Each structure stands twice: as C-alpha cells, then as structure tokens.
Amino acid sequence: MEESNIQIIEDQEPSPEQQILNAAMAVIAEKKISGTRMRHIADRAQISQGTIHYYFPSKADLLLAMLDEMQAAFDQDRRERLAADDMKPDEKIHIFFLQQYRILTEYPYLLEVFYDFWGQGIIDSKIRPKVQWMYEEWREDMMAAIQEGIETGDFDPHQADLTPAILVSFLEGVALQYLLDQEGIDLEAYFDVTNSAILNILGFQCARDRYPTDLSDDQWFRIRPLLPPAKPGGRPPSVNLRQVVNGILYVSHCNCSWRMLPHDFPSWQTVYGYYNRWLKDGILERINQHLNVDLLVRESVIEDEAHG
C-alpha cells in the first residue's frame, strides 16, 4: 500500500508540545491509559514533568489533546484523497476502506490507542463527547461522498442515510478482530467484499463486467498517484483513467490490435493516445514497477496502428 500521510509520532522537528503528544502516544500504546503516568511520558520525551504540566495541567487535558491530534491526522489523510476532482463516486467510497487498511497494516498502534480511548469514553464524561465527535466527522465525510453519487445519479438515495453507520460498522468490526488475530483475517478479501456490499446498498451499477486483465481496487489506488493530475483551473478529465489503464492492460496481455479493444473501454484512439503519452513521459515504466506487470505493447502492434 502507498505511504500514509498519518505521522503523529514521526515528526522530524516537533515543538515541545508535539514532543509531549508523541511521547504520550507511544507510552499509551505500550502501557494503555490506565497504566500511563505523567512520569512515564516525561521519561519518554526526555523532559521534566514540570514542562508537561506547563502545556497540559492534568492527565485529562493531555488525553483530550491527544484525541484532537488523532482526529486531525485521520481527517487530513482522508480528506486530501477525497478532494481529487476526477474521482468517481464509487472510488470515493473505496477511500474509506483504503484508509482503514493502511492504518491497520502500517499504523495499528493508532487504532489500539483509539480503542483504549473508546473504552474510557464509556465511563469518562469528558472523553465521551470527543469520541462521539470523531465518529460524527467520519460519518459526515462518508455522507458527503454518498451525496455526490446521488447528485450524479450513481447512487440510490433511499438507503443513503443508513449507509455511513453501516460502513463504520464494517470498518470498525474488522479492525477489532484484526488487532487481536491478524492471521485469521484476510483484510484485502474482506474489504473487497464489504466495498461491493456498500455499493450494492447504494444501488451502484458497474458500467461493465470485469475482465481478467482489469486492475483490482488495490492496484488502482497504488498507481493512481503516479498519473498526471488535471491542470490547475482546467476541466477535469472526461475519460475514466482507470479504464484507460485497463484498456492498455487488455491490449498488452491479449496481444491484440488497438482497434480490437472492446467497446466498453474508452475508444481505442483515446487509450492509444494515453499509452503513447505515458510511454514518452516514463509513467508506464513507473506503473510497471509498482504493479510488477508489463503494460508495454508489442512494437508490431504499435507500428500497425501508426500505419493503419
């Protein structure tokens, strides 16, 4: 999976306040909230307890600040990806699955700490509203993506109001299981099935049946950042770039003529044009390296089209 933007502990030059928050995150991940003392955090941050109390008068103040820090990191990571102009409604839904996959596989301590806060929120009247707010923000982002799909006609509005809560249940349910039993959960298979289930609830109809050469969702989100972004101020691309890549894969694997590209792909001229442009710019080579697949089309096919 691609590198995450969530970097709570890894700041290169943290301020004293950030240094304390980073140390608190590491200590709580190890000792849990109930076993964490201010002296443990001071030792990890290599500062005095007096300095901690200057920024955070009490342990409760520090815990609430940590929740704010986690929320900001989760939101920024997710919203930067959702902001892409050329992303289709079903792709935006997949962003939520992708983020949870990335956190579980690269930053599981973040969720371990969050669930410790979740447990505290059951009994602590100050922490509970913060945890509720984090879930509200998550569901609101989901609802915004769903509403876009309703406006474009891709999603049915009848089940829309329930879908964010269902989606959170899918994501949180598997996270709790995975943190306790990584060997017993196939995350990629689980997210493929539940992503399809959410789209079915929303009444999303795939444009065509899947070809064996098509990119998986995971492959697409790995290579998507490699593709050139739309020009600032310009119109978003009218062509689906994922289907362009799928078209190139179809021709390269089937060794067929560009003109034999099935009609449920973008036009062969469009796919061929992107192929030549990306080949010249070195983009195809980078995609090959990320996917460990060959997108290069035989020279004889290219020559045939050039003189066709």
Short mmCIF file of C-alpha atoms in Angstrom, two decimals:
data_model
loop_
_atom_site.label_atom_id
_atom_site.label_comp_id
_atom_site.label_asym_id
_atom_site.label_seq_id
_atom_site.Cartn_x
_atom_site.Cartn_y
_atom_site.Cartn_z
CA MET A 1 0.00 0.00 0.00
CA GLU A 2 1.15 3.56 -0.61
CA GLU A 3 2.73 5.57 2.20
CA SER A 4 0.33 7.14 4.67
CA ASN A 5 0.09 10.83 5.48
CA ILE A 6 -0.59 9.99 9.13
CA GLN A 7 2.59 10.81 11.01
CA ILE A 8 1.81 11.51 14.64
CA ILE A 9 4.97 10.06 16.13
CA GLU A 10 7.35 10.58 13.23
CA ASP A 11 7.61 14.41 13.16
CA GLN A 12 11.21 15.37 12.40
CA GLU A 13 11.44 18.57 14.47
CA PRO A 14 8.48 18.58 16.88
CA SER A 15 7.68 21.50 19.14
CA PRO A 16 7.81 20.80 22.90
CA GLU A 17 4.02 20.37 22.91
CA GLN A 18 4.17 17.99 19.96
CA GLN A 19 7.07 16.14 21.58
CA ILE A 20 4.89 15.51 24.63
CA LEU A 21 1.97 14.30 22.50
CA ASN A 22 4.27 11.97 20.55
CA ALA A 23 5.69 10.52 23.75
CA ALA A 24 2.21 10.11 25.23
CA MET A 25 1.06 8.23 22.13
CA ALA A 26 4.00 5.83 22.39
CA VAL A 27 3.55 5.26 26.12
CA ILE A 28 -0.20 4.69 25.92
CA ALA A 29 0.27 2.27 23.03
CA GLU A 30 2.55 0.27 25.33
CA LYS A 31 1.00 0.71 28.79
CA LYS A 32 -2.62 1.70 27.94
CA ILE A 33 -4.31 4.71 29.52
CA SER A 34 -4.85 3.05 32.90
CA GLY A 35 -1.16 2.21 33.24
CA THR A 36 0.23 5.51 31.98
CA ARG A 37 1.64 8.07 34.40
CA MET A 38 2.98 11.53 33.67
CA ARG A 39 6.47 10.39 34.72
CA HIS A 40 6.38 7.71 32.01
CA ILE A 41 5.63 10.35 29.40
CA ALA A 42 8.32 12.66 30.79
CA ASP A 43 10.88 9.85 30.61
CA ARG A 44 9.92 9.01 27.02
CA ALA A 45 10.00 12.67 25.94
CA GLN A 46 13.21 13.28 27.93
CA ILE A 47 11.76 16.36 29.58
CA SER A 48 10.68 17.22 33.13
CA GLN A 49 7.19 16.61 34.46
CA GLY A 50 7.03 20.34 35.15
CA THR A 51 7.35 21.02 31.43
CA ILE A 52 4.49 18.62 30.71
CA HIS A 53 2.28 20.35 33.28
CA TYR A 54 3.12 23.73 31.73
CA TYR A 55 1.48 22.64 28.48
CA PHE A 56 -1.04 20.16 29.94
CA PRO A 57 -2.02 20.90 33.56
CA SER A 58 -3.53 17.46 34.04
CA LYS A 59 -3.51 14.00 32.52
CA ALA A 60 -7.09 14.59 31.39
CA ASP A 61 -6.01 17.70 29.46
CA LEU A 62 -3.27 15.71 27.76
CA LEU A 63 -5.65 12.88 26.82
CA LEU A 64 -8.14 15.29 25.26
CA ALA A 65 -5.35 16.96 23.27
CA MET A 66 -4.26 13.53 22.02
CA LEU A 67 -7.77 12.84 20.74
CA ASP A 68 -7.74 16.16 18.88
CA GLU A 69 -4.36 15.25 17.39
CA MET A 70 -5.57 11.85 16.21
CA GLN A 71 -8.75 13.32 14.74
CA ALA A 72 -6.78 15.93 12.79
CA ALA A 73 -4.45 13.27 11.40
CA PHE A 74 -7.28 10.94 10.35
CA ASP A 75 -9.26 13.77 8.76
CA GLN A 76 -6.34 15.26 6.85
CA ASP A 77 -5.26 11.90 5.44
CA ARG A 78 -8.79 11.07 4.28
CA ARG A 79 -9.90 14.48 3.01
CA GLU A 80 -6.80 15.09 0.91
CA ARG A 81 -7.62 11.93 -1.01
CA LEU A 82 -11.33 12.68 -1.28
CA ALA A 83 -10.63 16.14 -2.72
CA ALA A 84 -9.46 14.85 -6.13
CA ASP A 85 -11.66 16.38 -8.85
CA ASP A 86 -11.52 13.40 -11.20
CA MET A 87 -12.52 10.75 -8.65
CA LYS A 88 -15.75 8.87 -9.31
CA PRO A 89 -18.36 8.36 -6.53
CA ASP A 90 -17.59 4.64 -6.15
CA GLU A 91 -13.87 5.45 -5.89
CA LYS A 92 -14.56 7.89 -3.07
CA ILE A 93 -16.37 5.17 -1.15
CA HIS A 94 -13.30 2.98 -1.56
CA ILE A 95 -11.12 5.67 0.05
CA PHE A 96 -12.64 4.82 3.45
CA PHE A 97 -11.71 1.16 3.04
CA LEU A 98 -8.26 2.09 1.81
CA GLN A 99 -7.56 4.34 4.80
CA GLN A 100 -8.61 1.67 7.30
CA TYR A 101 -6.46 -0.91 5.50
CA ARG A 102 -3.46 1.38 5.57
CA ILE A 103 -3.82 2.22 9.25
CA LEU A 104 -4.31 -1.42 10.23
CA THR A 105 -1.29 -2.64 8.28
CA GLU A 106 1.10 0.29 8.81
CA TYR A 107 -0.03 2.11 11.96
CA PRO A 108 -2.01 -0.38 14.08
CA TYR A 109 -0.91 1.37 17.29
CA LEU A 110 -3.12 4.33 16.31
CA LEU A 111 -6.23 2.18 16.46
CA GLU A 112 -5.05 0.41 19.60
CA VAL A 113 -4.75 3.79 21.31
CA PHE A 114 -8.08 4.97 19.88
CA TYR A 115 -9.91 1.90 21.19
CA ASP A 116 -8.38 2.49 24.59
CA PHE A 117 -9.90 5.97 24.46
CA TRP A 118 -13.18 4.43 23.27
CA GLY A 119 -13.28 2.30 26.41
CA GLN A 120 -12.52 5.31 28.59
CA GLY A 121 -15.29 7.22 26.86
CA ILE A 122 -17.85 4.79 28.22
CA ILE A 123 -17.14 6.00 31.76
CA ASP A 124 -15.50 9.42 31.30
CA SER A 125 -17.91 12.28 30.57
CA LYS A 126 -15.13 14.45 29.08
CA ILE A 127 -13.71 11.84 26.71
CA ARG A 128 -17.08 10.51 25.53
CA PRO A 129 -18.08 13.66 23.53
CA LYS A 130 -14.67 13.68 21.82
CA VAL A 131 -15.05 10.07 20.67
CA GLN A 132 -18.62 10.77 19.54
CA TRP A 133 -17.36 13.75 17.57
CA MET A 134 -14.71 11.64 15.82
CA TYR A 135 -17.38 9.22 14.64
CA GLU A 136 -19.63 12.10 13.56
CA GLU A 137 -16.84 13.60 11.45
CA TRP A 138 -16.20 10.21 9.85
CA ARG A 139 -19.86 9.65 9.00
CA GLU A 140 -20.22 13.20 7.66
CA ASP A 141 -17.33 12.63 5.23
CA MET A 142 -19.00 9.39 4.13
CA MET A 143 -22.34 11.15 3.67
CA ALA A 144 -20.71 13.89 1.60
CA ALA A 145 -19.24 11.28 -0.77
CA ILE A 146 -22.59 9.48 -0.95
CA GLN A 147 -24.42 12.74 -1.68
CA GLU A 148 -22.11 13.41 -4.61
CA GLY A 149 -23.04 10.00 -6.00
CA ILE A 150 -26.74 10.76 -5.56
CA GLU A 151 -26.36 14.04 -7.43
CA THR A 152 -24.60 12.32 -10.33
CA GLY A 153 -27.22 9.58 -10.45
CA ASP A 154 -24.77 6.84 -9.46
CA PHE A 155 -26.33 6.13 -6.04
CA ASP A 156 -29.91 5.47 -4.96
CA PRO A 157 -30.94 7.91 -2.17
CA HIS A 158 -33.33 5.51 -0.43
CA GLN A 159 -30.70 3.80 1.78
CA ALA A 160 -28.25 6.71 1.89
CA ASP A 161 -28.99 7.84 5.45
CA LEU A 162 -28.20 4.42 6.92
CA THR A 163 -25.12 3.71 4.82
CA PRO A 164 -22.50 5.70 6.81
CA ALA A 165 -23.34 3.83 10.02
CA ILE A 166 -23.22 0.51 8.15
CA LEU A 167 -19.88 1.45 6.60
CA VAL A 168 -18.41 2.40 10.00
CA SER A 169 -19.61 -0.96 11.35
CA PHE A 170 -17.81 -2.80 8.54
CA LEU A 171 -14.58 -0.88 9.14
CA GLU A 172 -14.57 -0.97 12.93
CA GLY A 173 -15.74 -4.56 13.20
CA VAL A 174 -12.88 -5.97 11.17
CA ALA A 175 -10.36 -3.68 12.89
CA LEU A 176 -11.23 -5.08 16.31
CA GLN A 177 -10.86 -8.62 15.01
CA TYR A 178 -7.64 -7.93 13.07
CA LEU A 179 -5.86 -6.29 16.01
CA LEU A 180 -6.42 -9.46 18.04
CA ASP A 181 -5.97 -12.06 15.28
CA GLN A 182 -4.05 -10.87 12.23
CA GLU A 183 -3.54 -14.38 10.90
CA GLY A 184 -7.26 -15.10 10.98
CA ILE A 185 -8.38 -12.14 8.83
CA ASP A 186 -7.73 -11.66 5.10
CA LEU A 187 -8.07 -7.88 5.02
CA GLU A 188 -7.90 -7.41 1.26
CA ALA A 189 -10.58 -10.03 0.63
CA TYR A 190 -12.74 -8.62 3.42
CA PHE A 191 -12.53 -5.07 2.10
CA ASP A 192 -13.26 -6.17 -1.47
CA VAL A 193 -16.44 -7.94 -0.33
CA THR A 194 -17.64 -5.18 2.02
CA ASN A 195 -16.84 -2.44 -0.50
CA SER A 196 -19.06 -4.26 -3.01
CA ALA A 197 -21.74 -4.67 -0.33
CA ILE A 198 -21.83 -0.92 0.36
CA LEU A 199 -22.08 -0.14 -3.36
CA ASN A 200 -24.92 -2.65 -3.66
CA ILE A 201 -26.76 -0.97 -0.77
CA LEU A 202 -26.37 2.32 -2.62
CA GLY A 203 -27.70 0.78 -5.83
CA PHE A 204 -24.49 1.35 -7.74
CA GLN A 205 -24.37 -0.40 -11.10
CA CYS A 206 -20.95 -1.20 -12.54
CA ALA A 207 -20.55 0.08 -16.06
CA ARG A 208 -19.46 -3.32 -17.37
CA ASP A 209 -18.42 -6.80 -16.35
CA ARG A 210 -14.88 -7.22 -15.11
CA TYR A 211 -12.17 -8.52 -17.47
CA PRO A 212 -9.46 -10.83 -16.08
CA THR A 213 -6.86 -8.22 -17.06
CA ASP A 214 -8.54 -5.38 -15.13
CA LEU A 215 -6.84 -3.68 -12.21
CA SER A 216 -8.03 -4.64 -8.74
CA ASP A 217 -9.13 -1.81 -6.45
CA ASP A 218 -5.89 -2.13 -4.50
CA GLN A 219 -3.76 -1.93 -7.66
CA TRP A 220 -5.66 1.10 -8.91
CA PHE A 221 -5.19 3.07 -5.70
CA ARG A 222 -1.49 2.18 -5.66
CA ILE A 223 -0.83 3.61 -9.12
CA ARG A 224 -3.36 6.43 -9.19
CA PRO A 225 -0.90 8.96 -7.64
CA LEU A 226 1.53 8.18 -10.50
CA LEU A 227 -0.84 9.56 -13.13
CA PRO A 228 -0.57 13.25 -14.09
CA PRO A 229 -3.11 15.43 -12.24
CA ALA A 230 -5.55 17.64 -14.07
CA LYS A 231 -4.15 21.06 -14.98
CA PRO A 232 -4.97 23.74 -12.37
CA GLY A 233 -8.06 25.66 -13.37
CA GLY A 234 -8.79 23.28 -16.23
CA ARG A 235 -11.71 20.94 -16.68
CA PRO A 236 -11.47 17.51 -15.00
CA PRO A 237 -10.69 14.70 -17.46
CA SER A 238 -13.85 13.41 -19.15
CA VAL A 239 -12.31 9.95 -19.56
CA ASN A 240 -12.04 7.38 -16.77
CA LEU A 241 -8.26 6.94 -16.35
CA ARG A 242 -8.70 3.62 -14.57
CA GLN A 243 -10.44 2.27 -17.67
CA VAL A 244 -7.64 3.70 -19.82
CA VAL A 245 -5.10 1.67 -17.84
CA ASN A 246 -7.40 -1.37 -18.06
CA GLY A 247 -7.54 -0.90 -21.83
CA ILE A 248 -3.75 -0.83 -22.05
CA LEU A 249 -3.56 -3.97 -19.92
CA TYR A 250 -6.10 -5.69 -22.17
CA VAL A 251 -4.12 -4.95 -25.35
CA SER A 252 -0.74 -5.79 -23.80
CA HIS A 253 -1.91 -9.12 -22.32
CA CYS A 254 -4.05 -10.20 -25.28
CA ASN A 255 -1.54 -9.04 -27.93
CA CYS A 256 -4.43 -7.74 -30.00
CA SER A 257 -4.75 -4.71 -32.23
CA TRP A 258 -5.72 -1.43 -30.62
CA ARG A 259 -8.74 -1.41 -32.93
CA MET A 260 -9.89 -4.70 -31.39
CA LEU A 261 -10.24 -3.12 -27.94
CA PRO A 262 -13.81 -3.94 -26.76
CA HIS A 263 -16.29 -1.08 -26.95
CA ASP A 264 -16.93 -0.97 -23.20
CA PHE A 265 -13.47 0.56 -22.76
CA PRO A 266 -12.82 4.18 -23.75
CA SER A 267 -12.32 4.49 -27.52
CA TRP A 268 -9.21 2.77 -28.82
CA GLN A 269 -7.91 6.13 -30.11
CA THR A 270 -8.17 7.58 -26.59
CA VAL A 271 -6.44 4.61 -24.96
CA TYR A 272 -3.77 4.59 -27.66
CA GLY A 273 -3.17 8.31 -27.19
CA TYR A 274 -2.71 7.96 -23.43
CA TYR A 275 -0.42 4.97 -24.00
CA ASN A 276 1.93 6.96 -26.25
CA ARG A 277 1.93 9.97 -23.94
CA TRP A 278 2.59 7.93 -20.78
CA LEU A 279 5.25 5.85 -22.52
CA LYS A 280 7.11 9.00 -23.56
CA ASP A 281 6.82 10.54 -20.07
CA GLY A 282 8.05 7.40 -18.29
CA ILE A 283 4.75 6.88 -16.49
CA LEU A 284 4.19 3.38 -17.86
CA GLU A 285 7.59 2.28 -16.58
CA ARG A 286 6.73 3.52 -13.07
CA ILE A 287 3.38 1.74 -13.20
CA ASN A 288 5.14 -1.45 -14.29
CA GLN A 289 7.46 -1.18 -11.29
CA HIS A 290 4.61 -0.63 -8.82
CA LEU A 291 2.42 -3.45 -10.14
CA ASN A 292 5.12 -5.84 -11.33
CA VAL A 293 3.17 -6.24 -14.58
CA ASP A 294 4.02 -5.46 -18.19
CA LEU A 295 1.96 -2.71 -19.82
CA LEU A 296 4.21 -2.42 -22.86
CA VAL A 297 2.56 -3.30 -26.15
CA ARG A 298 4.45 -5.17 -28.88
CA GLU A 299 6.16 -2.85 -31.36
CA SER A 300 4.42 -4.64 -34.25
CA VAL A 301 1.01 -3.63 -32.84
CA ILE A 302 2.12 -0.01 -32.46
CA GLU A 303 3.52 0.02 -35.98
CA ASP A 304 0.29 -1.44 -37.36
CA GLU A 305 -1.76 1.30 -35.74
CA ALA A 306 0.63 4.02 -36.85
CA HIS A 307 0.14 2.96 -40.48
CA GLY A 308 -3.49 1.81 -40.12
#
